[in-house]
């Protein structure tokens, strides 16, 4: 895989980790935060469209189809993820989603998009995913005994399905219709606003209150969250989805290390060990 593609994917991971660290408290506000996040993202990045190749294509129908389907998939992804956080342990949901999603992306990219990563690259993918899941499970409480299906695991797997689905669709859209990643991201974000507006239609007072109180974090989200995905979309135009999808999950490592060394969270040794596994996977991907 090219050095540029690796650099783009790792930069995306840094941007993703950064907005999670900055806005992790306010993001728990749920849909009101998602509404502000979508609005801020669209407003901030819309001005960059003329300087980043416009739409990237003259096929307006292809652009609208691409962003329309992507918007629906992203809304469904957020709905399933939020539901998972309501019924299950956050770390378990997050780990299962971020690990199983890229795994499915790899399989689908090989089957539907015809990608054929080398055996060494697939070994790197396996290490990255193993480390990501290990990091997420560090904080899982193993003292209790749960009977039946763990809802955190169930919704984590469902969230992983949505991650794989929107990743493959977005990769197909950007490649098939030669769409600009910036325009594609802005279009997708704009079309998410009506869905979130319907959900918060009876809670506008709380929405405005959140905006006045947390406007700095909302702006940070509006810059960094779209940037992370724009970099991913750019990377998949020059490298296989099967390699970029797992590589972007290095953000989980960064957040885990932040928790271990800055927030002084539990089990720093296990976090570091899992992080080393991820780094080993990145090295294999680089070769």
Coordinates of C-alpha atoms in Angstrom, one line a residue:
X1 CA 0.0 0.0 0.0
X2 CA 1.3 3.5 -0.9
X3 CA 2.8 5.7 1.8
X4 CA 0.3 8.4 0.9
X5 CA -2.7 6.1 1.5
X6 CA -1.2 5.1 4.9
X7 CA -0.6 8.7 5.8
X8 CA -4.2 9.7 4.9
X9 CA -5.7 6.8 6.9
X10 CA -3.5 7.5 10.0
X11 CA -4.3 11.2 9.8
X12 CA -8.0 10.3 9.7
X13 CA -7.5 8.2 12.8
X14 CA -5.8 11.2 14.6
X15 CA -8.6 13.5 13.6
X16 CA -11.3 11.0 14.7
X17 CA -9.6 10.5 18.0
X18 CA -9.2 14.2 18.5
X19 CA -12.8 15.0 18.1
X20 CA -13.8 12.1 20.4
X21 CA -11.5 13.5 23.1
X22 CA -12.7 17.1 22.7
X23 CA -16.4 16.3 22.5
X24 CA -16.8 13.0 24.3
X25 CA -19.0 14.6 27.1
X26 CA -21.3 16.6 24.9
X27 CA -21.7 13.8 22.4
X28 CA -23.7 11.9 25.1
X29 CA -26.5 14.5 24.5
X30 CA -27.7 12.2 21.7
X31 CA -29.7 13.4 18.7
X32 CA -29.6 17.2 19.7
X33 CA -25.8 16.9 19.4
X34 CA -26.0 15.0 16.1
X35 CA -28.3 17.8 14.8
X36 CA -25.8 20.5 15.7
X37 CA -22.9 18.3 14.5
X38 CA -24.5 17.8 11.0
X39 CA -25.3 21.5 10.8
X40 CA -21.8 22.6 11.8
X41 CA -20.1 20.1 9.5
X42 CA -22.2 21.2 6.5
X43 CA -21.7 25.0 7.1
X44 CA -18.0 24.8 7.8
X45 CA -17.0 22.5 4.9
X46 CA -19.4 23.8 2.3
X47 CA -17.0 26.7 1.6
X48 CA -14.2 24.3 0.7
X49 CA -16.2 22.6 -2.1
X50 CA -15.1 25.1 -4.8
X51 CA -11.5 24.7 -3.9
X52 CA -11.5 20.9 -3.8
X53 CA -12.8 20.0 -7.2
X54 CA -16.4 21.0 -6.9
X55 CA -18.6 17.9 -7.1
X56 CA -15.8 16.1 -8.9
X57 CA -18.2 15.0 -11.7
X58 CA -20.9 16.3 -14.1
X59 CA -23.1 13.3 -13.2
X60 CA -25.5 15.1 -10.9
X61 CA -27.8 12.0 -10.8
X62 CA -24.9 9.9 -9.6
X63 CA -23.9 12.5 -6.9
X64 CA -27.5 12.7 -5.6
X65 CA -27.9 8.9 -5.5
X66 CA -24.5 8.5 -3.8
X67 CA -25.1 11.1 -1.0
X68 CA -28.8 10.1 -0.6
X69 CA -28.2 6.5 0.1
X70 CA -25.2 7.4 2.3
X71 CA -27.2 9.8 4.4
X72 CA -29.8 7.1 5.1
X73 CA -27.1 4.6 6.0
X74 CA -25.4 7.0 8.4
X75 CA -28.6 7.8 10.1
X76 CA -29.4 4.2 10.6
X77 CA -25.9 3.6 11.9
X78 CA -26.3 6.3 14.5
X79 CA -29.7 5.0 15.5
X80 CA -28.4 1.5 16.1
X81 CA -25.3 2.8 17.9
X82 CA -27.3 5.0 20.2
X83 CA -29.7 2.2 21.0
X84 CA -26.7 0.0 21.8
X85 CA -25.4 2.5 24.2
X86 CA -28.8 2.6 25.9
X87 CA -29.1 -1.1 26.5
X88 CA -25.5 -2.3 26.9
X89 CA -22.0 -1.5 28.1
X90 CA -20.4 1.3 26.1
X91 CA -17.0 -0.2 25.8
X92 CA -18.4 -3.6 24.6
X93 CA -20.7 -1.9 22.0
X94 CA -17.8 0.2 20.7
X95 CA -15.3 -2.6 20.6
X96 CA -17.7 -5.0 18.9
X97 CA -18.8 -2.4 16.4
X98 CA -15.3 -1.0 15.5
X99 CA -13.9 -4.5 15.2
X100 CA -16.6 -6.3 13.4
X101 CA -17.4 -3.4 11.0
X102 CA -14.0 -3.3 9.3
X103 CA -13.9 -7.1 9.2
X104 CA -17.1 -7.2 7.2
X105 CA -15.8 -4.4 5.0
X106 CA -12.8 -6.5 4.2
X107 CA -14.9 -9.5 3.2
X108 CA -17.4 -7.4 1.2
X109 CA -14.6 -5.5 -0.6
X110 CA -13.0 -8.8 -1.7
X111 CA -16.3 -10.3 -2.8
X112 CA -18.1 -7.4 -4.4
X113 CA -15.4 -4.9 -5.4
X114 CA -12.9 -7.6 -6.5
X115 CA -10.1 -6.4 -4.2
X116 CA -7.3 -8.9 -3.6
X117 CA -5.0 -7.9 -0.7
X118 CA -1.8 -9.9 -0.3
X119 CA -1.5 -12.5 2.5
X120 CA 0.9 -10.2 4.4
X121 CA -1.7 -7.3 4.2
X122 CA -4.5 -9.6 5.4
X123 CA -2.3 -10.6 8.3
X124 CA -1.9 -6.9 9.1
X125 CA -5.7 -6.5 8.9
X126 CA -6.2 -9.4 11.4
X127 CA -3.7 -7.9 13.9
X128 CA -5.3 -4.4 13.7
X129 CA -8.8 -5.8 14.3
X130 CA -7.6 -8.1 17.1
X131 CA -5.9 -5.2 18.8
X132 CA -9.0 -2.9 18.4
X133 CA -11.3 -5.5 19.9
X134 CA -8.8 -6.2 22.7
X135 CA -8.7 -2.5 23.6
X136 CA -12.4 -2.2 23.7
X137 CA -12.8 -5.2 25.9
X138 CA -10.2 -4.1 28.5
X139 CA -12.8 -2.2 30.5
X140 CA -15.6 -4.8 30.2
X141 CA -16.7 -6.1 33.6
X142 CA -16.0 -9.8 33.7
X143 CA -17.1 -10.3 37.2
X144 CA -20.8 -10.7 36.5
X145 CA -22.5 -13.6 34.7
X146 CA -24.8 -12.8 31.9
X147 CA -27.3 -15.3 30.6
X148 CA -28.6 -15.3 27.1
X149 CA -27.5 -12.9 24.4
X150 CA -25.6 -9.8 25.6
X151 CA -27.5 -6.8 24.1
X152 CA -24.2 -4.9 24.0
X153 CA -22.7 -7.5 21.7
X154 CA -25.9 -7.8 19.6
X155 CA -26.1 -4.1 19.0
X156 CA -22.4 -3.9 18.5
X157 CA -22.6 -6.5 15.7
X158 CA -25.6 -4.6 14.2
X159 CA -23.6 -1.4 14.3
X160 CA -20.7 -3.2 12.6
X161 CA -23.1 -4.2 9.8
X162 CA -24.0 -0.6 9.3
X163 CA -20.3 0.5 9.4
X164 CA -19.5 -2.1 6.7
X165 CA -22.5 -1.1 4.6
X166 CA -21.9 2.6 4.5
X167 CA -18.1 2.1 4.0
X168 CA -18.6 -0.1 1.0
X169 CA -21.3 2.1 -0.5
X170 CA -19.3 5.3 0.0
X171 CA -16.2 3.7 -1.5
X172 CA -18.3 2.6 -4.5
X173 CA -19.9 6.0 -4.9
X174 CA -16.7 8.0 -4.8
X175 CA -15.0 5.7 -7.2
X176 CA -17.9 4.9 -9.6
X177 CA -19.0 8.6 -10.1
X178 CA -15.6 10.2 -9.5
X179 CA -17.0 12.3 -6.7
X180 CA -15.1 14.8 -4.6
X181 CA -14.7 13.5 -1.0
X182 CA -15.5 17.0 0.4
X183 CA -18.6 17.5 -1.7
X184 CA -19.7 14.0 -1.0
X185 CA -19.3 14.4 2.8
X186 CA -21.1 17.8 2.8
X187 CA -24.0 16.4 0.7
X188 CA -24.4 13.4 3.0
X189 CA -24.4 15.6 6.1
X190 CA -26.9 18.0 4.7
X191 CA -29.3 15.2 3.9
X192 CA -29.0 13.9 7.5
X193 CA -30.4 17.1 8.9
X194 CA -34.1 16.5 8.0
X195 CA -34.0 13.1 9.8
X196 CA -32.5 14.5 13.0
X197 CA -34.9 17.5 12.8
X198 CA -37.9 15.1 12.9
X199 CA -36.5 13.4 16.0
X200 CA -35.9 16.7 17.9
X201 CA -39.0 18.5 16.7
X202 CA -40.5 18.6 20.2
X203 CA -37.2 19.3 21.9
X204 CA -36.0 22.5 20.2
X205 CA -35.5 24.3 23.5
X206 CA -33.0 21.7 24.6
X207 CA -31.3 21.8 21.2
X208 CA -30.8 25.6 21.5
X209 CA -29.6 25.3 25.0
X210 CA -27.0 22.7 24.0
X211 CA -25.8 25.0 21.2
X212 CA -25.3 28.0 23.5
X213 CA -23.6 25.9 26.1
X214 CA -21.3 23.7 24.0
X215 CA -20.7 25.8 20.8
X216 CA -16.9 25.4 21.1
X217 CA -17.0 21.6 21.1
X218 CA -19.7 21.6 18.4
X219 CA -17.4 23.7 16.1
X220 CA -14.5 21.3 16.9
X221 CA -16.7 18.4 15.9
X222 CA -17.8 20.2 12.8
X223 CA -14.1 20.6 11.7
X224 CA -12.5 17.3 12.8
X225 CA -15.3 14.7 12.3
X226 CA -15.8 15.5 8.6
X227 CA -12.0 15.9 8.1
X228 CA -11.5 12.4 9.4
X229 CA -13.9 10.9 6.9
X230 CA -12.8 13.1 4.0
X231 CA -9.3 11.7 4.5
X232 CA -10.7 8.2 4.5
X233 CA -12.6 8.8 1.3
X234 CA -9.5 10.2 -0.3
X235 CA -7.5 7.2 0.8
X236 CA -9.9 4.7 -0.7
X237 CA -9.5 6.4 -4.1
X238 CA -5.9 5.2 -4.2
X239 CA -5.9 2.1 -2.0
X240 CA -8.1 -0.9 -1.4
X241 CA -11.1 -0.5 1.0
X242 CA -10.0 -3.9 2.5
X243 CA -6.9 -2.2 3.9
X244 CA -8.1 1.4 4.6
X245 CA -11.1 0.3 6.7
X246 CA -9.1 -1.5 9.4
X247 CA -6.3 1.0 9.3
X248 CA -8.6 3.9 10.3
X249 CA -9.4 2.1 13.5
X250 CA -6.0 3.1 14.9
X251 CA -8.1 6.0 16.4
X252 CA -9.3 3.4 19.0
X253 CA -5.6 3.0 20.0
X254 CA -5.1 6.7 20.4
X255 CA -8.2 7.1 22.5
X256 CA -7.2 4.2 24.7
X257 CA -3.7 5.5 25.3
X258 CA -5.2 8.9 26.1
X259 CA -7.4 7.2 28.7
X260 CA -4.5 5.3 30.2
X261 CA -1.9 8.1 30.4
X262 CA -4.0 11.3 30.7
X263 CA -7.2 10.2 32.4
X264 CA -5.4 7.5 34.4
X265 CA -8.0 4.8 33.5
X266 CA -7.6 1.2 34.6
X267 CA -5.3 -1.5 33.2
X268 CA -2.8 0.6 31.3
X269 CA -0.6 -2.5 30.7
X270 CA -3.3 -4.3 28.8
X271 CA -4.1 -1.2 26.8
X272 CA -0.5 -0.8 25.8
X273 CA -0.2 -4.5 24.9
X274 CA -3.3 -4.3 22.7
X275 CA -2.0 -1.1 21.1
X276 CA 1.3 -2.8 20.3
X277 CA -0.7 -5.5 18.4
X278 CA -2.4 -2.8 16.4
X279 CA 1.0 -1.2 15.6
X280 CA 2.3 -4.5 14.4
X281 CA -0.7 -4.8 12.1
X282 CA 0.0 -1.3 10.7
X283 CA 3.6 -2.3 10.0
X284 CA 2.5 -5.4 8.0
X285 CA 0.0 -3.2 6.1
X286 CA 2.8 -0.8 5.2
X287 CA 4.8 -3.7 3.7

